[in-house]
Short mmCIF file of C-alpha atoms in Angstrom, two decimals:
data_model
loop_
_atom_site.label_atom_id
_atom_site.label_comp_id
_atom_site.label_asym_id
_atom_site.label_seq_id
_atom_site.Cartn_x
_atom_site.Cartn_y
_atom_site.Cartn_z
CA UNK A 1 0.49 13.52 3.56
CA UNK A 2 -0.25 10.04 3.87
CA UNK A 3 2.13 7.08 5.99
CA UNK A 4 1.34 3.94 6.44
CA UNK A 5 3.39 0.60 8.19
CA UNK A 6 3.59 -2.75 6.86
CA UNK A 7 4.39 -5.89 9.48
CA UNK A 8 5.90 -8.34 8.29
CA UNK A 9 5.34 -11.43 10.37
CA UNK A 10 7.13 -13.10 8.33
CA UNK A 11 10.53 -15.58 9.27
CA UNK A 12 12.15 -13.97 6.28
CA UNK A 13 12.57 -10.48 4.75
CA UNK A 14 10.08 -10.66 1.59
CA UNK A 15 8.44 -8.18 -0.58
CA UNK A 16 4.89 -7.42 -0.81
CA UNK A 17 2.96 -6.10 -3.64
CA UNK A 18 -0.15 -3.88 -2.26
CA UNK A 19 -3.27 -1.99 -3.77
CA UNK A 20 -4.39 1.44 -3.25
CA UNK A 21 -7.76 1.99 -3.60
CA UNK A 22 -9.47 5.46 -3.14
CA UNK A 23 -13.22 5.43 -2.05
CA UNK A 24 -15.53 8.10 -2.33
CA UNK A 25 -18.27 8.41 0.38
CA UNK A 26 -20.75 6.27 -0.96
CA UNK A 27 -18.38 3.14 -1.03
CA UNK A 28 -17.58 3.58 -4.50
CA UNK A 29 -13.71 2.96 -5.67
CA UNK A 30 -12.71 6.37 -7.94
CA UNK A 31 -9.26 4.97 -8.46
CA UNK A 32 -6.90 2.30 -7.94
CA UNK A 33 -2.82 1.81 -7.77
CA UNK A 34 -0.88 -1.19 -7.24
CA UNK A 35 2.83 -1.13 -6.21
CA UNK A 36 5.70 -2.56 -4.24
CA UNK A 37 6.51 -0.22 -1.23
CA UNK A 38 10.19 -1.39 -0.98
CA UNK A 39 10.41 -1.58 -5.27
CA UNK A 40 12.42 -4.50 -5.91
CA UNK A 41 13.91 -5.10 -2.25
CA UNK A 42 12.73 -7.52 0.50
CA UNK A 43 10.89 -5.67 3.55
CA UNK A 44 12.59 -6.86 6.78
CA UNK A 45 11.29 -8.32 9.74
CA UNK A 46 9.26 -6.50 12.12
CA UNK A 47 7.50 -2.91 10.91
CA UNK A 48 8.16 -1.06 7.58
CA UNK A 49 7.04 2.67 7.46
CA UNK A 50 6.20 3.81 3.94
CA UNK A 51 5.25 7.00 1.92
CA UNK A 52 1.25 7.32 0.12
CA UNK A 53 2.01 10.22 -1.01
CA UNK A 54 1.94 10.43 -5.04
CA UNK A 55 0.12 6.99 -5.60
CA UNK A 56 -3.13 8.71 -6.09
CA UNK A 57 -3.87 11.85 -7.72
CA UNK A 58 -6.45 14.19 -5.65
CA UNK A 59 -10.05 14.05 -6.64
CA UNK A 60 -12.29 15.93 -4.06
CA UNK A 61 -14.52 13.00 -4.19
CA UNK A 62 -12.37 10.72 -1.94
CA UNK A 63 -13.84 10.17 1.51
CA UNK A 64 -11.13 7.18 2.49
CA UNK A 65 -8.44 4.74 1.49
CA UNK A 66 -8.25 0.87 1.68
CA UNK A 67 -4.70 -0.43 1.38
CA UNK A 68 -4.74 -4.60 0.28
CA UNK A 69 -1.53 -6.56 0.32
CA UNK A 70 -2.24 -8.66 -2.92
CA UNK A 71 1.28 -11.07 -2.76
CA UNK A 72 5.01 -11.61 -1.56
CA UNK A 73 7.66 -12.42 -3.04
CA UNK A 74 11.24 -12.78 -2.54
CA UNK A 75 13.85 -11.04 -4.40
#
């Protein structure tokens, strides 16, 4: 099962769109997913625990994960 925590520094509650990317062990990306964590709400303040789990289908290939934030917005 993957977890992982988003901190948002910000002065405001704001959502944040990230990317998923899957790596297989020779650096190569084998698949990609771009979401909101919180959908359509703003994160709060402080640390955000999340769920990976479902994003990415399994592939045997993948070695390790990179997880991008890619932009905030307020809703």
């Amino acid at each position: 099962m993957g977890a992982a925590t988003i901190i948002n520094n910000c002065n405001i509650p704001v959502g944040i769109e990230m990317k998923l990317s899957a790596v297989d062990k020779n650096g190569v990306v084998v698949d990609v997913y771009d979401f909101w964590p919180a959908s359509v709400n703003n994160i709060p303040i402080g640390e955000y625990d999340f769920s990976l789990n479902g994003r990415i289908k399994y592939n045997e290939e993948i070695k390790s994960f990179k997880l991008i934030p890619m932009s905030v917005n307020t809703w």
